[in-house]
């Protein structure tokens, strides 16, 4: 082992890594530069260290398992594609669409307002049939051509022979359609089978109201008889 | 400046320009270009993860996860940093976090554990072998056997030396970046790097004399430094 007055081998070994990296000061570098040609051991150390740095620093040392790149690409694709696709879609929409400006919405808004206004006007000018009673609405399932009996003093129509006909003396036969147009409601006794289906869709309030009218009619009918 | 150097510099410059272009594209929403951006670094990312986790499957998973994290944080990337360094630091963080989480116990060779435990980082180093290394050509890396020997030698190093060596000499981070990535001081990086390089030199120099880099662990009980 060579001993140098200015720099010994231990000092060289201690700094050899920094020397290879260019991390030593100018003065120390100069002394090491002088040392290496005179010391075969330190020169060998330097060559070996440089070889290590060079060999391991080579890209070929970074081996990846077979199929690594494909798997990585697939995973990135899976994670990034939906998000990328969605963003691209919205970007394309906002770029290509004329609706991005607020002023562009004025025309369709005006058109909708005009349409709604026209509908309101037509509605106002059109003749409307008088509203039918709640009970009349319940006769929807009664065949329109069915012959029913009505009488004075009651707005209820019946099938012929119903014992709840209000005033048998004034009874007359008309079609169910006509009866309902005239504001008559079906008798909840003799027309029961037609009313069941209709009532099922009515509210409890309507149902109660019909029952109330029915009871009232029954009382009147009984009183008349 | 000679022709090849100019060509190399131009090529590096064009590669840097392209990388900056790809980064800005991905940052502005062209996510499908992300894989193209990271593809040149996939080997380095895997190697960084493998160095810490020492398991192919875990390393691959950590590498993929690091890439996805890099994608999610791409808006935070600033041009003053090197993209590769930023990517490697994310990978190191991800791998260290996994190791902590999974409480992976990395089995180190007994000799190295004793070496690490029995000596301070600042103690003097004495080389064991002065074989002439100047004969090793980088073409040797074409041989899989050589690459395997080098990888085996690296695998015998204590974790703290191996990690610094890989970050610095294989991932080409600078001293400061290596310190930041591993959360240690610059002085520790320098000391560990010196140790790692010289240990590898000793391991491989002995192998070089006996044949193609056959691994010769340090003798039991010996403290070369």
XYZ file of C-alpha atoms in Angstrom:
450
model
C 0.000 0.000 0.000
C 1.407 3.362 -0.979
C 1.512 6.168 1.507
C 1.383 9.688 0.238
C 2.261 12.625 2.364
C -0.539 14.649 1.002
C -3.273 11.963 0.802
C -3.340 8.418 2.109
C -5.277 5.465 0.668
C -7.889 5.520 3.456
C -8.747 9.081 2.582
C -8.971 8.165 -1.074
C -11.311 5.239 -0.390
C -13.483 7.436 1.766
C -13.947 9.934 -1.016
C -13.838 7.658 -4.038
C -17.606 7.576 -4.503
C -17.865 11.367 -4.317
C -14.934 11.567 -6.732
C -16.771 9.409 -9.281
C -19.864 11.611 -8.881
C -17.872 14.822 -9.227
C -18.855 15.781 -5.696
C -15.383 16.651 -4.373
C -13.833 20.081 -4.280
C -11.163 21.166 -6.752
C -8.305 20.843 -4.274
C -9.223 17.315 -3.160
C -9.843 16.238 -6.748
C -6.407 17.454 -7.758
C -4.730 15.523 -4.917
C -6.676 12.377 -5.808
C -5.772 12.819 -9.456
C -2.135 12.813 -8.406
C -2.611 9.769 -6.172
C -4.222 7.300 -8.599
C -1.350 6.942 -11.121
C 1.038 6.139 -8.298
C -1.170 3.634 -6.410
C -2.323 0.478 -8.254
C -4.722 -0.482 -5.451
C -6.528 2.823 -5.441
C -6.520 2.864 -9.235
C -8.145 -0.579 -9.168
C -10.698 0.705 -6.636
C -11.496 3.625 -8.885
C -11.872 1.432 -11.962
C -14.039 -1.018 -10.054
C -16.296 1.708 -8.672
C -16.690 3.257 -12.088
C -17.516 -0.152 -13.536
C -20.177 -0.711 -10.908
C -21.757 2.667 -11.628
C -21.607 2.037 -15.351
C -22.885 -1.553 -15.308
C -25.782 -0.964 -12.913
C -26.649 2.348 -14.543
C -27.316 0.585 -17.823
C -30.947 0.433 -18.911
C -30.562 -3.295 -19.553
C -30.264 -3.874 -15.809
C -33.846 -2.743 -15.354
C -35.673 -5.877 -16.314
C -39.418 -6.142 -15.960
C -41.474 -9.359 -15.801
C -42.865 -10.687 -19.082
C -46.100 -8.952 -20.049
C -45.536 -6.083 -17.608
C -46.008 -3.349 -20.211
C -49.210 -4.864 -21.572
C -50.699 -5.269 -18.112
C -49.773 -1.722 -17.173
C -51.243 -0.326 -20.373
C -54.459 -2.279 -19.842
C -54.856 -1.112 -16.266
C -54.253 2.494 -17.222
C -56.677 2.133 -20.110
C -59.354 0.685 -17.823
C -58.940 3.467 -15.285
C -58.482 6.371 -17.640
C -60.776 5.620 -20.565
C -64.214 6.156 -18.992
C -63.139 9.421 -17.445
C -61.375 10.508 -20.600
C -64.323 9.496 -22.765
C -66.796 11.340 -20.586
C -64.749 14.498 -20.521
C -64.180 14.332 -24.259
C -67.916 13.968 -24.784
C -68.782 17.021 -22.711
C -65.966 18.962 -24.252
C -67.193 18.062 -27.733
C -70.729 18.993 -26.804
C -69.717 22.349 -25.444
C -67.432 23.034 -28.406
C -69.752 21.974 -31.208
C -73.034 23.091 -29.706
C -74.412 26.590 -30.326
C -76.141 26.474 -26.894
C -73.016 27.463 -25.025
C -74.044 31.143 -25.331
C -76.983 32.408 -23.227
C -78.299 34.525 -26.092
C -78.771 31.375 -28.173
C -81.442 30.242 -25.707
C -83.622 33.333 -26.378
C -85.156 31.929 -29.583
C -86.415 28.588 -28.157
C -87.625 30.291 -24.979
C -89.607 32.793 -27.032
C -91.049 29.984 -29.173
C -92.176 28.041 -26.093
C -93.779 31.183 -24.606
C -95.660 31.798 -27.860
C -96.913 28.204 -27.973
C -98.113 28.271 -24.374
C -99.826 31.640 -24.976
C -101.648 30.281 -28.032
C -102.886 27.270 -26.066
C -104.210 29.547 -23.326
C -106.014 31.713 -25.872
C -107.624 28.715 -27.621
C -108.678 27.373 -24.253
C -110.358 30.653 -23.403
C -112.264 30.896 -26.683
C -113.431 27.293 -26.914
C -116.991 26.314 -25.668
C -116.934 24.011 -22.726
C -119.647 21.611 -21.692
C -120.895 22.262 -18.223
C -119.114 20.253 -15.633
C -120.856 17.092 -14.638
C -121.514 16.147 -11.079
C -119.130 13.912 -9.255
C -121.664 11.131 -9.272
C -122.240 11.456 -13.020
C -118.564 10.822 -13.518
C -119.045 7.466 -11.836
C -121.264 6.191 -14.617
C -118.414 5.697 -16.999
C -118.823 1.937 -17.134
C -122.569 2.052 -17.878
C -123.320 1.160 -21.525
C -124.378 4.462 -23.136
C -127.275 2.866 -25.032
C -128.700 1.131 -21.992
C -132.269 2.154 -21.270
C -132.704 3.673 -17.821
C -135.559 5.262 -15.911
C -135.602 8.820 -14.553
C -138.312 10.630 -12.671
C -139.144 14.126 -11.484
C -137.852 15.290 -8.144
C -134.634 13.305 -8.286
C -131.468 13.438 -10.331
C -130.879 9.669 -10.063
C -131.471 7.221 -12.887
C -132.381 3.589 -12.368
C -132.930 0.316 -14.185
C -136.621 -0.292 -14.832
C -138.353 -1.695 -11.770
C -135.869 -0.418 -9.187
C -137.656 0.080 -5.911
C -135.766 3.297 -5.264
C -137.288 5.244 -8.181
C -138.223 8.549 -6.584
C -141.555 9.268 -8.248
C -142.873 6.333 -10.222
C -145.740 8.415 -11.557
C -143.412 10.681 -13.506
C -140.915 8.052 -14.550
C -139.803 7.949 -18.152
C -137.258 5.879 -20.073
C -134.186 7.373 -21.743
C -130.684 6.119 -22.607
C -128.003 6.148 -19.930
C -125.937 8.523 -22.061
C -128.801 10.996 -22.228
C -129.421 10.649 -18.508
C -125.867 11.493 -17.691
C -125.829 14.405 -20.138
C -128.906 15.714 -18.358
C -127.051 15.581 -15.055
C -128.533 12.368 -13.648
C -126.345 10.043 -11.618
C -126.727 6.273 -11.473
C -128.577 4.692 -8.606
C -126.088 3.063 -6.300
C -128.460 0.153 -5.657
C -129.648 -0.989 -9.049
C -126.523 0.235 -10.882
C -124.167 -1.224 -8.309
C -122.436 -3.608 -10.676
C -121.525 -0.765 -13.029
C -120.326 1.502 -10.292
C -117.938 -0.863 -8.548
C -115.322 -0.686 -11.294
C -115.627 3.060 -11.578
C -115.431 3.700 -7.850
C -112.339 1.672 -7.352
C -110.344 4.513 -8.875
C -112.094 7.277 -6.947
C -110.923 8.869 -3.802
C -112.406 7.967 -0.469
C -113.930 11.443 -0.391
C -115.870 10.887 -3.629
C -116.983 7.499 -2.441
C -118.268 8.869 0.806
C -120.060 11.665 -0.991
C -121.828 9.191 -3.308
C -122.911 7.108 -0.364
C -124.283 10.200 1.306
C -126.359 11.129 -1.765
C -127.563 7.559 -2.054
C -128.732 7.498 1.522
C -130.491 10.793 1.064
C -132.250 9.420 -2.039
C -133.291 6.324 -0.175
C -134.811 8.420 2.585
C -136.659 10.538 0.052
C -137.804 7.446 -1.842
C -139.117 5.871 1.318
C -140.854 9.071 2.263
C -142.467 9.265 -1.214
C -143.809 5.791 -0.990
C -18.477 19.705 -30.490
C -18.448 16.548 -32.545
C -21.274 15.303 -34.740
C -22.559 12.421 -32.580
C -22.663 14.683 -29.522
C -24.735 17.220 -31.380
C -27.074 14.479 -32.524
C -27.363 13.142 -28.990
C -28.062 16.572 -27.546
C -30.631 17.298 -30.218
C -32.273 13.969 -29.568
C -32.333 14.619 -25.802
C -33.687 18.091 -26.389
C -36.398 16.796 -28.686
C -37.258 14.086 -26.157
C -37.550 16.745 -23.416
C -39.695 18.925 -25.647
C -41.950 16.022 -26.479
C -42.249 15.127 -22.803
C -43.218 18.694 -21.909
C -45.753 18.668 -24.734
C -47.264 15.376 -23.532
C -47.458 16.648 -19.954
C -49.346 19.760 -21.029
C -51.688 17.644 -23.192
C -52.515 15.311 -20.300
C -52.920 18.246 -17.927
C -55.379 19.848 -20.318
C -57.521 16.738 -20.501
C -56.049 14.433 -23.167
C -55.821 11.583 -20.719
C -55.315 8.951 -23.393
C -51.768 10.301 -23.862
C -50.763 9.476 -20.299
C -49.420 6.017 -21.109
C -47.284 7.470 -23.880
C -45.885 9.917 -21.342
C -44.933 7.289 -18.754
C -43.941 4.452 -21.081
C -40.233 5.433 -21.214
C -40.076 5.169 -17.417
C -41.994 1.969 -16.784
C -38.819 -0.062 -16.249
C -37.426 2.458 -13.809
C -40.694 2.617 -11.945
C -40.824 -1.161 -11.630
C -37.184 -1.354 -10.548
C -37.738 1.256 -7.837
C -40.749 -0.651 -6.513
C -38.927 -3.997 -6.665
C -35.925 -2.625 -4.777
C -38.154 -1.764 -1.851
C -40.677 -4.613 -1.930
C -38.424 -7.473 -3.152
C -41.358 -9.316 -4.673
C -42.293 -9.306 -8.343
C -46.042 -9.343 -7.845
C -46.066 -6.629 -5.179
C -43.631 -4.525 -7.184
C -45.781 -4.727 -10.307
C -48.886 -3.799 -8.383
C -47.120 -0.909 -6.652
C -45.716 0.295 -9.979
C -49.179 0.320 -11.550
C -50.668 2.069 -8.541
C -47.885 4.659 -8.609
C -48.649 5.371 -12.266
C -52.317 5.904 -11.439
C -51.418 8.189 -8.551
C -49.145 10.130 -10.864
C -52.047 10.521 -13.257
C -54.360 11.765 -10.523
C -51.737 14.282 -9.373
C -50.560 15.372 -12.813
C -52.079 18.831 -12.331
C -49.730 19.358 -9.393
C -46.623 18.583 -11.435
C -44.518 21.692 -12.036
C -42.087 22.057 -14.904
C -39.139 22.922 -12.656
C -38.889 19.277 -11.552
C -37.852 16.393 -13.775
C -40.867 14.271 -14.639
C -38.901 11.046 -14.182
C -37.773 12.102 -10.716
C -41.297 13.048 -9.749
C -42.575 9.688 -10.988
C -39.877 7.730 -9.145
C -40.576 9.637 -5.933
C -44.259 8.734 -6.166
C -43.255 5.104 -6.722
C -40.898 5.097 -3.755
C -43.597 6.621 -1.535
C -46.155 4.082 -2.691
C -43.742 1.177 -2.156
C -42.616 2.362 1.276
C -46.228 2.815 2.300
C -47.058 -0.718 1.178
C -44.106 -2.146 3.010
C -45.189 -0.402 6.182
C -48.804 -1.449 5.685
C -48.108 -5.065 4.927
C -45.373 -5.227 7.557
C -43.264 -7.095 5.058
C -40.326 -8.730 6.708
C -37.514 -8.729 4.202
C -35.115 -11.518 4.978
C -31.623 -10.180 4.645
C -28.554 -12.398 4.387
C -27.071 -12.955 7.852
C -23.629 -11.701 6.888
C -24.924 -8.403 5.640
C -27.136 -7.930 8.658
C -24.147 -8.417 10.877
C -22.114 -6.056 8.723
C -24.755 -3.402 8.945
C -25.301 -3.859 12.635
C -21.680 -4.203 13.559
C -20.369 -1.119 11.892
C -21.298 2.500 11.827
C -21.780 4.127 8.476
C -18.893 6.463 9.098
C -16.307 3.816 10.001
C -13.391 3.373 7.657
C -13.573 1.002 4.739
C -10.828 -1.338 3.648
C -11.249 -3.004 0.258
C -10.883 -6.763 0.166
C -9.947 -7.177 -3.428
C -7.843 -5.233 -5.855
C -8.621 -7.124 -9.053
C -8.212 -5.132 -12.184
C -11.678 -4.179 -13.273
C -10.800 -2.257 -16.324
C -11.392 -5.296 -18.482
C -15.139 -5.515 -17.966
C -16.926 -4.228 -21.022
C -20.517 -3.024 -20.865
C -21.253 -5.522 -23.666
C -21.139 -8.148 -20.926
C -24.632 -6.996 -20.026
C -25.923 -8.596 -23.195
C -25.552 -11.890 -21.348
C -28.458 -12.767 -19.160
C -26.144 -14.657 -16.836
C -24.161 -11.488 -16.136
C -27.278 -9.465 -15.470
C -28.435 -12.165 -13.117
C -25.133 -12.127 -11.222
C -25.320 -8.379 -10.851
C -28.920 -8.562 -9.627
C -28.007 -11.299 -7.133
C -25.121 -9.267 -5.765
C -27.400 -6.266 -5.361
C -29.946 -8.459 -3.607
C -27.426 -9.425 -0.926
C -26.919 -5.828 0.187
C -28.606 -4.595 3.291
C -31.844 -2.759 2.454
C -30.601 0.696 3.420
C -27.589 0.404 1.103
C -29.553 -1.212 -1.695
C -32.254 1.458 -1.745
C -29.805 4.327 -1.937
C -27.759 2.559 -4.600
C -30.798 1.852 -6.783
C -32.198 5.377 -6.492
C -28.861 6.975 -7.243
C -27.128 4.648 -9.693
C -30.016 2.870 -11.385
C -32.803 5.436 -11.212
C -30.310 8.272 -11.719
C -31.777 10.545 -9.081
C -29.246 13.061 -7.774
C -28.060 13.046 -4.175
C -30.645 15.587 -3.017
C -33.511 13.816 -4.816
C -32.457 10.461 -3.380
C -32.397 11.943 0.109
C -35.871 13.411 -0.356
C -37.308 10.234 -1.879
C -36.065 8.057 0.963
C -36.507 10.603 3.725
C -32.858 10.565 4.847
C -30.095 13.182 4.998
C -27.765 14.031 2.126
C -24.809 12.899 4.257
C -26.450 9.491 4.796
C -27.043 9.142 1.079
C -23.360 9.781 0.362
C -22.130 7.380 3.012
C -24.524 4.597 2.085
C -23.779 5.058 -1.575
C -20.048 4.725 -0.971
C -20.650 1.548 1.022
C -22.994 0.077 -1.534
C -20.659 0.727 -4.433
C -17.633 -0.691 -2.659
C -19.512 -3.743 -1.362
C -20.747 -4.491 -4.851
C -17.266 -3.959 -6.188
C -15.859 -6.449 -3.721
C -18.597 -8.996 -4.362
C -18.249 -8.820 -8.104
C -14.470 -8.457 -8.239
C -14.079 -11.749 -6.399
C -16.543 -13.322 -8.769
C -14.766 -11.878 -11.730
C -11.562 -13.693 -10.784
C -13.335 -16.998 -10.173
C -15.560 -16.905 -13.183
C -18.586 -14.923 -14.207
C -19.528 -12.945 -11.134
C -20.204 -15.903 -8.873
C -21.379 -14.455 -5.551
C -18.875 -14.608 -2.748
C -20.385 -13.318 0.457
C -18.199 -11.725 3.037
C -16.527 -14.179 5.339
C -18.319 -14.856 8.566
C -17.080 -12.664 11.352
C -15.051 -10.476 9.056
C -15.612 -6.771 9.049
C -14.074 -5.340 5.934
C -14.730 -1.855 7.227
